[in-house]
PDB file of C-alpha atoms in Angstrom:
ATOM      1  CA  UNK A   1      -9.269 -16.794   4.815  1.00 70.00           C
ATOM      2  CA  UNK A   2      -6.389 -14.659   3.536  1.00 73.00           C
ATOM      3  CA  UNK A   3      -8.308 -11.586   2.482  1.00 93.00           C
ATOM      4  CA  UNK A   4      -9.153  -8.124   3.625  1.00 97.00           C
ATOM      5  CA  UNK A   5     -12.720  -7.271   2.643  1.00 97.00           C
ATOM      6  CA  UNK A   6     -13.804  -3.673   2.169  1.00 98.00           C
ATOM      7  CA  UNK A   7     -17.342  -2.386   1.689  1.00 97.00           C
ATOM      8  CA  UNK A   8     -18.732  -0.630  -0.180  1.00 97.00           C
ATOM      9  CA  UNK A   9     -16.583  -0.788  -3.321  1.00 96.00           C
ATOM     10  CA  UNK A  10     -17.939   2.525  -4.548  1.00 97.00           C
ATOM     11  CA  UNK A  11     -19.485   5.421  -2.633  1.00 97.00           C
ATOM     12  CA  UNK A  12     -20.799   8.780  -3.763  1.00 97.00           C
ATOM     13  CA  UNK A  13     -21.665  11.215  -1.007  1.00 96.00           C
ATOM     14  CA  UNK A  14     -22.593  14.849  -0.637  1.00 95.00           C
ATOM     15  CA  UNK A  15     -20.599  17.261   1.468  1.00 94.00           C
ATOM     16  CA  UNK A  16     -23.257  17.216   4.201  1.00 92.00           C
ATOM     17  CA  UNK A  17     -23.635  13.451   4.352  1.00 93.00           C
ATOM     18  CA  UNK A  18     -22.405  11.027   6.983  1.00 96.00           C
ATOM     19  CA  UNK A  19     -21.186   7.657   5.753  1.00 97.00           C
ATOM     20  CA  UNK A  20     -18.953   4.828   6.931  1.00 98.00           C
ATOM     21  CA  UNK A  21     -16.407   2.588   5.255  1.00 98.00           C
ATOM     22  CA  UNK A  22     -15.982  -0.934   6.577  1.00 98.00           C
ATOM     23  CA  UNK A  23     -13.017  -3.288   6.598  1.00 98.00           C
ATOM     24  CA  UNK A  24     -12.898  -6.881   7.818  1.00 98.00           C
ATOM     25  CA  UNK A  25     -10.164  -9.500   8.128  1.00 97.00           C
ATOM     26  CA  UNK A  26     -10.149 -12.969   9.680  1.00 93.00           C
ATOM     27  CA  UNK A  27      -6.435 -13.721   9.510  1.00 94.00           C
ATOM     28  CA  UNK A  28      -5.849 -12.997  13.177  1.00 93.00           C
ATOM     29  CA  UNK A  29      -3.848  -9.906  12.292  1.00 94.00           C
ATOM     30  CA  UNK A  30      -3.478  -7.486  15.181  1.00 93.00           C
ATOM     31  CA  UNK A  31      -2.523  -4.373  13.213  1.00 94.00           C
ATOM     32  CA  UNK A  32      -4.890  -2.620  10.827  1.00 96.00           C
ATOM     33  CA  UNK A  33      -4.402   0.445   8.693  1.00 96.00           C
ATOM     34  CA  UNK A  34      -6.300   3.036   6.686  1.00 97.00           C
ATOM     35  CA  UNK A  35      -4.608   4.506   3.622  1.00 96.00           C
ATOM     36  CA  UNK A  36      -5.776   7.159   1.170  1.00 97.00           C
ATOM     37  CA  UNK A  37      -4.667   6.937  -2.467  1.00 95.00           C
ATOM     38  CA  UNK A  38      -5.188   9.627  -5.088  1.00 94.00           C
ATOM     39  CA  UNK A  39      -4.962   8.783  -8.772  1.00 90.00           C
ATOM     40  CA  UNK A  40      -1.454   7.881  -9.954  1.00 85.00           C
ATOM     41  CA  UNK A  41      -0.035   8.448  -6.465  1.00 90.00           C
ATOM     42  CA  UNK A  42       1.200   6.010  -3.810  1.00 91.00           C
ATOM     43  CA  UNK A  43      -0.925   5.153  -0.777  1.00 93.00           C
ATOM     44  CA  UNK A  44      -0.709   7.682   2.062  1.00 93.00           C
ATOM     45  CA  UNK A  45      -1.057   6.451   5.625  1.00 93.00           C
ATOM     46  CA  UNK A  46      -3.958   7.843   7.626  1.00 96.00           C
ATOM     47  CA  UNK A  47      -4.383   5.699  10.756  1.00 96.00           C
ATOM     48  CA  UNK A  48      -2.831   2.664  12.412  1.00 94.00           C
ATOM     49  CA  UNK A  49      -4.549   0.440  14.951  1.00 95.00           C
ATOM     50  CA  UNK A  50      -2.630  -2.061  17.056  1.00 93.00           C
ATOM     51  CA  UNK A  51      -4.528  -4.502  19.253  1.00 94.00           C
ATOM     52  CA  UNK A  52      -7.707  -2.469  18.669  1.00 95.00           C
ATOM     53  CA  UNK A  53      -6.152   0.754  19.936  1.00 95.00           C
ATOM     54  CA  UNK A  54      -5.299   3.771  17.819  1.00 95.00           C
ATOM     55  CA  UNK A  55      -1.534   3.816  17.534  1.00 92.00           C
ATOM     56  CA  UNK A  56      -0.882   6.427  14.845  1.00 90.00           C
ATOM     57  CA  UNK A  57      -2.905   9.301  13.437  1.00 91.00           C
ATOM     58  CA  UNK A  58      -1.042  10.978  10.617  1.00 90.00           C
ATOM     59  CA  UNK A  59      -2.583  14.401  11.339  1.00 91.00           C
ATOM     60  CA  UNK A  60      -5.769  13.465   9.537  1.00 96.00           C
ATOM     61  CA  UNK A  61      -8.619  16.056   9.617  1.00 96.00           C
ATOM     62  CA  UNK A  62     -11.327  15.315  12.169  1.00 96.00           C
ATOM     63  CA  UNK A  63     -13.917  14.826   9.421  1.00 97.00           C
ATOM     64  CA  UNK A  64     -12.355  11.332   9.189  1.00 98.00           C
ATOM     65  CA  UNK A  65     -13.014   9.288  12.327  1.00 97.00           C
ATOM     66  CA  UNK A  66     -11.648   5.746  12.660  1.00 98.00           C
ATOM     67  CA  UNK A  67     -13.081   3.048  14.860  1.00 97.00           C
ATOM     68  CA  UNK A  68     -11.949  -0.485  15.689  1.00 97.00           C
ATOM     69  CA  UNK A  69     -14.889  -2.322  17.296  1.00 95.00           C
ATOM     70  CA  UNK A  70     -12.956  -5.611  17.555  1.00 93.00           C
ATOM     71  CA  UNK A  71      -9.827  -7.318  16.282  1.00 90.00           C
ATOM     72  CA  UNK A  72     -11.443  -8.202  12.939  1.00 95.00           C
ATOM     73  CA  UNK A  73     -13.217  -4.967  12.067  1.00 97.00           C
ATOM     74  CA  UNK A  74     -12.087  -1.479  11.194  1.00 98.00           C
ATOM     75  CA  UNK A  75     -14.400   1.370  10.288  1.00 98.00           C
ATOM     76  CA  UNK A  76     -13.799   4.837   8.905  1.00 98.00           C
ATOM     77  CA  UNK A  77     -16.593   7.299   9.622  1.00 98.00           C
ATOM     78  CA  UNK A  78     -16.916  10.189   7.208  1.00 97.00           C
ATOM     79  CA  UNK A  79     -18.656  13.510   7.856  1.00 96.00           C
ATOM     80  CA  UNK A  80     -18.658  16.849   6.062  1.00 95.00           C
ATOM     81  CA  UNK A  81     -16.095  15.805   3.490  1.00 96.00           C
ATOM     82  CA  UNK A  82     -14.787  18.021   0.745  1.00 96.00           C
ATOM     83  CA  UNK A  83     -14.498  17.206  -2.982  1.00 96.00           C
ATOM     84  CA  UNK A  84     -10.723  16.984  -2.608  1.00 96.00           C
ATOM     85  CA  UNK A  85     -11.263  14.026  -0.264  1.00 97.00           C
ATOM     86  CA  UNK A  86     -12.348  11.962  -3.261  1.00 97.00           C
ATOM     87  CA  UNK A  87      -9.905   9.062  -3.524  1.00 97.00           C
ATOM     88  CA  UNK A  88      -9.447   5.315  -3.182  1.00 97.00           C
ATOM     89  CA  UNK A  89      -9.491   4.408   0.513  1.00 98.00           C
ATOM     90  CA  UNK A  90      -7.532   1.289   1.268  1.00 97.00           C
ATOM     91  CA  UNK A  91      -7.607  -0.860   4.369  1.00 98.00           C
ATOM     92  CA  UNK A  92      -4.680  -3.128   5.192  1.00 96.00           C
ATOM     93  CA  UNK A  93      -3.693  -5.510   7.938  1.00 95.00           C
ATOM     94  CA  UNK A  94      -0.524  -7.172   9.172  1.00 92.00           C
ATOM     95  CA  UNK A  95       0.351  -9.710  11.835  1.00 90.00           C
ATOM     96  CA  UNK A  96       1.634  -6.902  14.007  1.00 86.00           C
ATOM     97  CA  UNK A  97       3.059  -3.432  13.601  1.00 83.00           C
ATOM     98  CA  UNK A  98       6.668  -4.665  13.723  1.00 79.00           C
ATOM     99  CA  UNK A  99       6.126  -7.943  11.875  1.00 78.00           C
ATOM    100  CA  UNK A 100       4.445  -6.055   9.051  1.00 77.00           C
ATOM    101  CA  UNK A 101       7.910  -5.168   7.891  1.00 76.00           C
ATOM    102  CA  UNK A 102       8.828  -8.836   7.509  1.00 79.00           C
ATOM    103  CA  UNK A 103       5.622 -10.516   6.434  1.00 82.00           C
ATOM    104  CA  UNK A 104       4.072  -7.594   4.618  1.00 88.00           C
ATOM    105  CA  UNK A 105       0.678  -6.013   4.556  1.00 93.00           C
ATOM    106  CA  UNK A 106      -2.492  -7.502   3.102  1.00 95.00           C
ATOM    107  CA  UNK A 107      -4.548  -4.825   1.382  1.00 96.00           C
ATOM    108  CA  UNK A 108      -8.230  -4.798   0.576  1.00 97.00           C
ATOM    109  CA  UNK A 109      -9.501  -3.769  -2.849  1.00 96.00           C
ATOM    110  CA  UNK A 110     -10.475  -0.371  -1.549  1.00 97.00           C
ATOM    111  CA  UNK A 111     -13.501   1.898  -1.555  1.00 97.00           C
ATOM    112  CA  UNK A 112     -13.652   4.388  -4.413  1.00 97.00           C
ATOM    113  CA  UNK A 113     -15.086   7.510  -2.752  1.00 97.00           C
ATOM    114  CA  UNK A 114     -16.475  10.456  -4.686  1.00 97.00           C
ATOM    115  CA  UNK A 115     -17.549  13.576  -2.788  1.00 97.00           C
ATOM    116  CA  UNK A 116     -19.935  15.819  -4.709  1.00 95.00           C
TER     117      UNK A 116
ATOM    118  CA  UNK B   1      10.627  11.845   6.897  1.00 59.00           C
ATOM    119  CA  UNK B   2      12.231   9.019   4.966  1.00 66.00           C
ATOM    120  CA  UNK B   3      11.867   9.203   1.214  1.00 82.00           C
ATOM    121  CA  UNK B   4      11.965   6.453  -1.369  1.00 90.00           C
ATOM    122  CA  UNK B   5      12.630   7.501  -4.938  1.00 93.00           C
ATOM    123  CA  UNK B   6      11.527   5.158  -7.697  1.00 95.00           C
ATOM    124  CA  UNK B   7      12.655   5.254 -11.291  1.00 96.00           C
ATOM    125  CA  UNK B   8      11.487   5.297 -13.921  1.00 97.00           C
ATOM    126  CA  UNK B   9       8.058   6.706 -13.075  1.00 95.00           C
ATOM    127  CA  UNK B  10       6.553   5.279 -16.255  1.00 96.00           C
ATOM    128  CA  UNK B  11       7.706   2.487 -18.544  1.00 97.00           C
ATOM    129  CA  UNK B  12       6.059   1.302 -21.756  1.00 97.00           C
ATOM    130  CA  UNK B  13       7.588  -1.759 -23.406  1.00 97.00           C
ATOM    131  CA  UNK B  14       6.794  -4.593 -25.780  1.00 97.00           C
ATOM    132  CA  UNK B  15       6.093  -8.145 -24.704  1.00 98.00           C
ATOM    133  CA  UNK B  16       9.294 -10.130 -24.338  1.00 97.00           C
ATOM    134  CA  UNK B  17      11.518  -7.216 -23.338  1.00 98.00           C
ATOM    135  CA  UNK B  18      13.461  -7.067 -20.081  1.00 98.00           C
ATOM    136  CA  UNK B  19      13.273  -4.167 -17.643  1.00 98.00           C
ATOM    137  CA  UNK B  20      14.609  -2.969 -14.310  1.00 98.00           C
ATOM    138  CA  UNK B  21      12.904  -0.699 -11.788  1.00 98.00           C
ATOM    139  CA  UNK B  22      14.933   1.064  -9.118  1.00 97.00           C
ATOM    140  CA  UNK B  23      14.075   2.165  -5.591  1.00 96.00           C
ATOM    141  CA  UNK B  24      16.561   4.446  -3.816  1.00 94.00           C
ATOM    142  CA  UNK B  25      16.814   6.243  -0.505  1.00 91.00           C
ATOM    143  CA  UNK B  26      19.371   8.029   1.624  1.00 88.00           C
ATOM    144  CA  UNK B  27      17.985   6.181   4.659  1.00 87.00           C
ATOM    145  CA  UNK B  28      18.634   2.665   5.868  1.00 88.00           C
ATOM    146  CA  UNK B  29      15.634   0.358   6.018  1.00 88.00           C
ATOM    147  CA  UNK B  30      15.288  -2.768   8.128  1.00 86.00           C
ATOM    148  CA  UNK B  31      13.284  -4.331   5.333  1.00 89.00           C
ATOM    149  CA  UNK B  32      11.932  -3.422   1.937  1.00 92.00           C
ATOM    150  CA  UNK B  33       8.864  -4.704   0.175  1.00 94.00           C
ATOM    151  CA  UNK B  34       7.629  -4.659  -3.400  1.00 97.00           C
ATOM    152  CA  UNK B  35       3.947  -4.505  -4.259  1.00 97.00           C
ATOM    153  CA  UNK B  36       2.055  -4.605  -7.554  1.00 97.00           C
ATOM    154  CA  UNK B  37      -1.216  -2.742  -7.905  1.00 96.00           C
ATOM    155  CA  UNK B  38      -3.723  -3.096 -10.741  1.00 93.00           C
ATOM    156  CA  UNK B  39      -6.288  -0.369 -11.493  1.00 87.00           C
ATOM    157  CA  UNK B  40      -9.137  -0.307  -8.998  1.00 86.00           C
ATOM    158  CA  UNK B  41      -7.473  -2.832  -6.724  1.00 91.00           C
ATOM    159  CA  UNK B  42      -5.303  -2.731  -3.619  1.00 94.00           C
ATOM    160  CA  UNK B  43      -1.556  -3.397  -3.726  1.00 95.00           C
ATOM    161  CA  UNK B  44      -0.519  -7.046  -3.608  1.00 95.00           C
ATOM    162  CA  UNK B  45       2.694  -8.026  -1.867  1.00 95.00           C
ATOM    163  CA  UNK B  46       5.285  -9.558  -4.197  1.00 96.00           C
ATOM    164  CA  UNK B  47       8.291  -9.945  -1.922  1.00 95.00           C
ATOM    165  CA  UNK B  48      10.002  -8.771   1.250  1.00 93.00           C
ATOM    166  CA  UNK B  49      13.790  -8.436   1.416  1.00 93.00           C
ATOM    167  CA  UNK B  50      15.459  -8.103   4.786  1.00 90.00           C
ATOM    168  CA  UNK B  51      19.198  -8.814   4.506  1.00 90.00           C
ATOM    169  CA  UNK B  52      21.626  -6.475   2.737  1.00 92.00           C
ATOM    170  CA  UNK B  53      22.678  -8.006  -0.585  1.00 94.00           C
ATOM    171  CA  UNK B  54      19.736 -10.385  -0.566  1.00 95.00           C
ATOM    172  CA  UNK B  55      18.414 -11.612  -3.915  1.00 97.00           C
ATOM    173  CA  UNK B  56      14.998 -13.216  -4.292  1.00 97.00           C
ATOM    174  CA  UNK B  57      13.405 -14.657  -7.401  1.00 97.00           C
ATOM    175  CA  UNK B  58       9.720 -15.010  -8.134  1.00 95.00           C
ATOM    176  CA  UNK B  59       9.359 -16.710 -11.520  1.00 95.00           C
ATOM    177  CA  UNK B  60      10.484 -14.034 -14.030  1.00 97.00           C
ATOM    178  CA  UNK B  61      10.919 -11.363 -11.334  1.00 97.00           C
ATOM    179  CA  UNK B  62      14.244 -10.868  -9.540  1.00 98.00           C
ATOM    180  CA  UNK B  63      14.461  -8.598  -6.500  1.00 97.00           C
ATOM    181  CA  UNK B  64      17.668  -7.325  -4.943  1.00 97.00           C
ATOM    182  CA  UNK B  65      18.293  -5.427  -1.708  1.00 95.00           C
ATOM    183  CA  UNK B  66      21.378  -3.233  -1.700  1.00 94.00           C
ATOM    184  CA  UNK B  67      24.285  -4.122   0.568  1.00 94.00           C
ATOM    185  CA  UNK B  68      23.724  -0.972   2.633  1.00 92.00           C
ATOM    186  CA  UNK B  69      19.951  -1.588   2.757  1.00 91.00           C
ATOM    187  CA  UNK B  70      19.255   1.820   1.194  1.00 92.00           C
ATOM    188  CA  UNK B  71      18.184   0.700  -2.259  1.00 94.00           C
ATOM    189  CA  UNK B  72      16.506  -2.106  -4.149  1.00 96.00           C
ATOM    190  CA  UNK B  73      15.824  -3.176  -7.683  1.00 97.00           C
ATOM    191  CA  UNK B  74      13.209  -5.233  -9.469  1.00 98.00           C
ATOM    192  CA  UNK B  75      14.172  -6.928 -12.730  1.00 98.00           C
ATOM    193  CA  UNK B  76      11.568  -8.524 -14.970  1.00 98.00           C
ATOM    194  CA  UNK B  77      12.681 -10.933 -17.676  1.00 98.00           C
ATOM    195  CA  UNK B  78      10.595 -11.402 -20.829  1.00 98.00           C
ATOM    196  CA  UNK B  79       7.790  -9.122 -19.720  1.00 97.00           C
ATOM    197  CA  UNK B  80       4.220 -10.159 -20.458  1.00 97.00           C
ATOM    198  CA  UNK B  81       1.019  -8.088 -20.725  1.00 96.00           C
ATOM    199  CA  UNK B  82      -0.073  -9.597 -17.399  1.00 95.00           C
ATOM    200  CA  UNK B  83       2.839  -7.787 -15.752  1.00 96.00           C
ATOM    201  CA  UNK B  84       1.154  -4.445 -16.446  1.00 96.00           C
ATOM    202  CA  UNK B  85       0.506  -2.485 -13.267  1.00 96.00           C
ATOM    203  CA  UNK B  86       1.842  -0.017 -10.728  1.00 96.00           C
ATOM    204  CA  UNK B  87       4.917  -1.312  -8.951  1.00 97.00           C
ATOM    205  CA  UNK B  88       5.479   0.155  -5.487  1.00 97.00           C
ATOM    206  CA  UNK B  89       8.466  -0.248  -3.251  1.00 96.00           C
ATOM    207  CA  UNK B  90       7.937   0.290   0.470  1.00 94.00           C
ATOM    208  CA  UNK B  91      10.503   0.438   3.228  1.00 90.00           C
ATOM    209  CA  UNK B  92      10.269  -0.012   6.979  1.00 86.00           C
ATOM    210  CA  UNK B  93      12.787   1.497   9.385  1.00 72.00           C
ATOM    211  CA  UNK B  94      13.402  -0.281  12.656  1.00 66.00           C
ATOM    212  CA  UNK B  95      12.718   2.952  14.492  1.00 63.00           C
ATOM    213  CA  UNK B  96       9.276   3.330  12.997  1.00 57.00           C
ATOM    214  CA  UNK B  97       6.251   1.135  12.812  1.00 69.00           C
ATOM    215  CA  UNK B  98       4.875   1.890   9.360  1.00 81.00           C
ATOM    216  CA  UNK B  99       5.848   1.501   5.733  1.00 86.00           C
ATOM    217  CA  UNK B 100       7.076   4.370   3.609  1.00 86.00           C
ATOM    218  CA  UNK B 101       5.948   3.969   0.004  1.00 92.00           C
ATOM    219  CA  UNK B 102       7.819   5.115  -3.062  1.00 93.00           C
ATOM    220  CA  UNK B 103       5.921   7.041  -5.729  1.00 92.00           C
ATOM    221  CA  UNK B 104       5.630   3.972  -7.893  1.00 95.00           C
ATOM    222  CA  UNK B 105       6.528   2.863 -11.405  1.00 96.00           C
ATOM    223  CA  UNK B 106       3.676   2.433 -13.854  1.00 96.00           C
ATOM    224  CA  UNK B 107       4.534  -0.429 -16.214  1.00 97.00           C
ATOM    225  CA  UNK B 108       2.650  -1.001 -19.470  1.00 97.00           C
ATOM    226  CA  UNK B 109       3.493  -4.130 -21.444  1.00 97.00           C
ATOM    227  CA  UNK B 110       1.974  -4.236 -24.915  1.00 97.00           C
ATOM    228  CA  UNK B 111       1.390  -7.477 -26.878  1.00 95.00           C
TER     229      UNK B 111
END
């Protein structure tokens, strides 16, 4: 299995809703990432997990809450989002934080989130 | 913050033409990666270059890492409509643990 699977592919939520994005990989990768991508822009890093522990939080608002239940799963819990949070949310994984620079990241197809 | 500048930002060409995309920075990177992203999908890794001056070929795509490891180029020979997509360069500095992405080059190849 050489894929990163993200669910759902599309999500529409109201500003008072609570929802979660899920990401799964079975490549044995020990680093996992959440990125946010607006239209026609590059991906922007949100969070990095290494060995199931939060390693980097790029000053993301607390309405985004990441969780890594085990080495294969990564969740992003959403609460009280704003319309400007609408974007493509990408999950990625790499063998490790350092080796990601050599072997690259594997990205999922993303969740297209619309906040209404 | 390390910045990667890509040029051109947008390129529209006819099938069969050649093109070059550039990725430049004032910072040194321990490695540099190129990704291609199609609409509604995540980026897909094309290549990683690690050594200054390194050249890698992937079918009609040729990637080069600058001698000083501050810049890179992607050359496509005889472009095809299937090459259409957003091309992103991303660099990793040995002092950091994440990739810095360039703003991307949107390539449109028309039949």
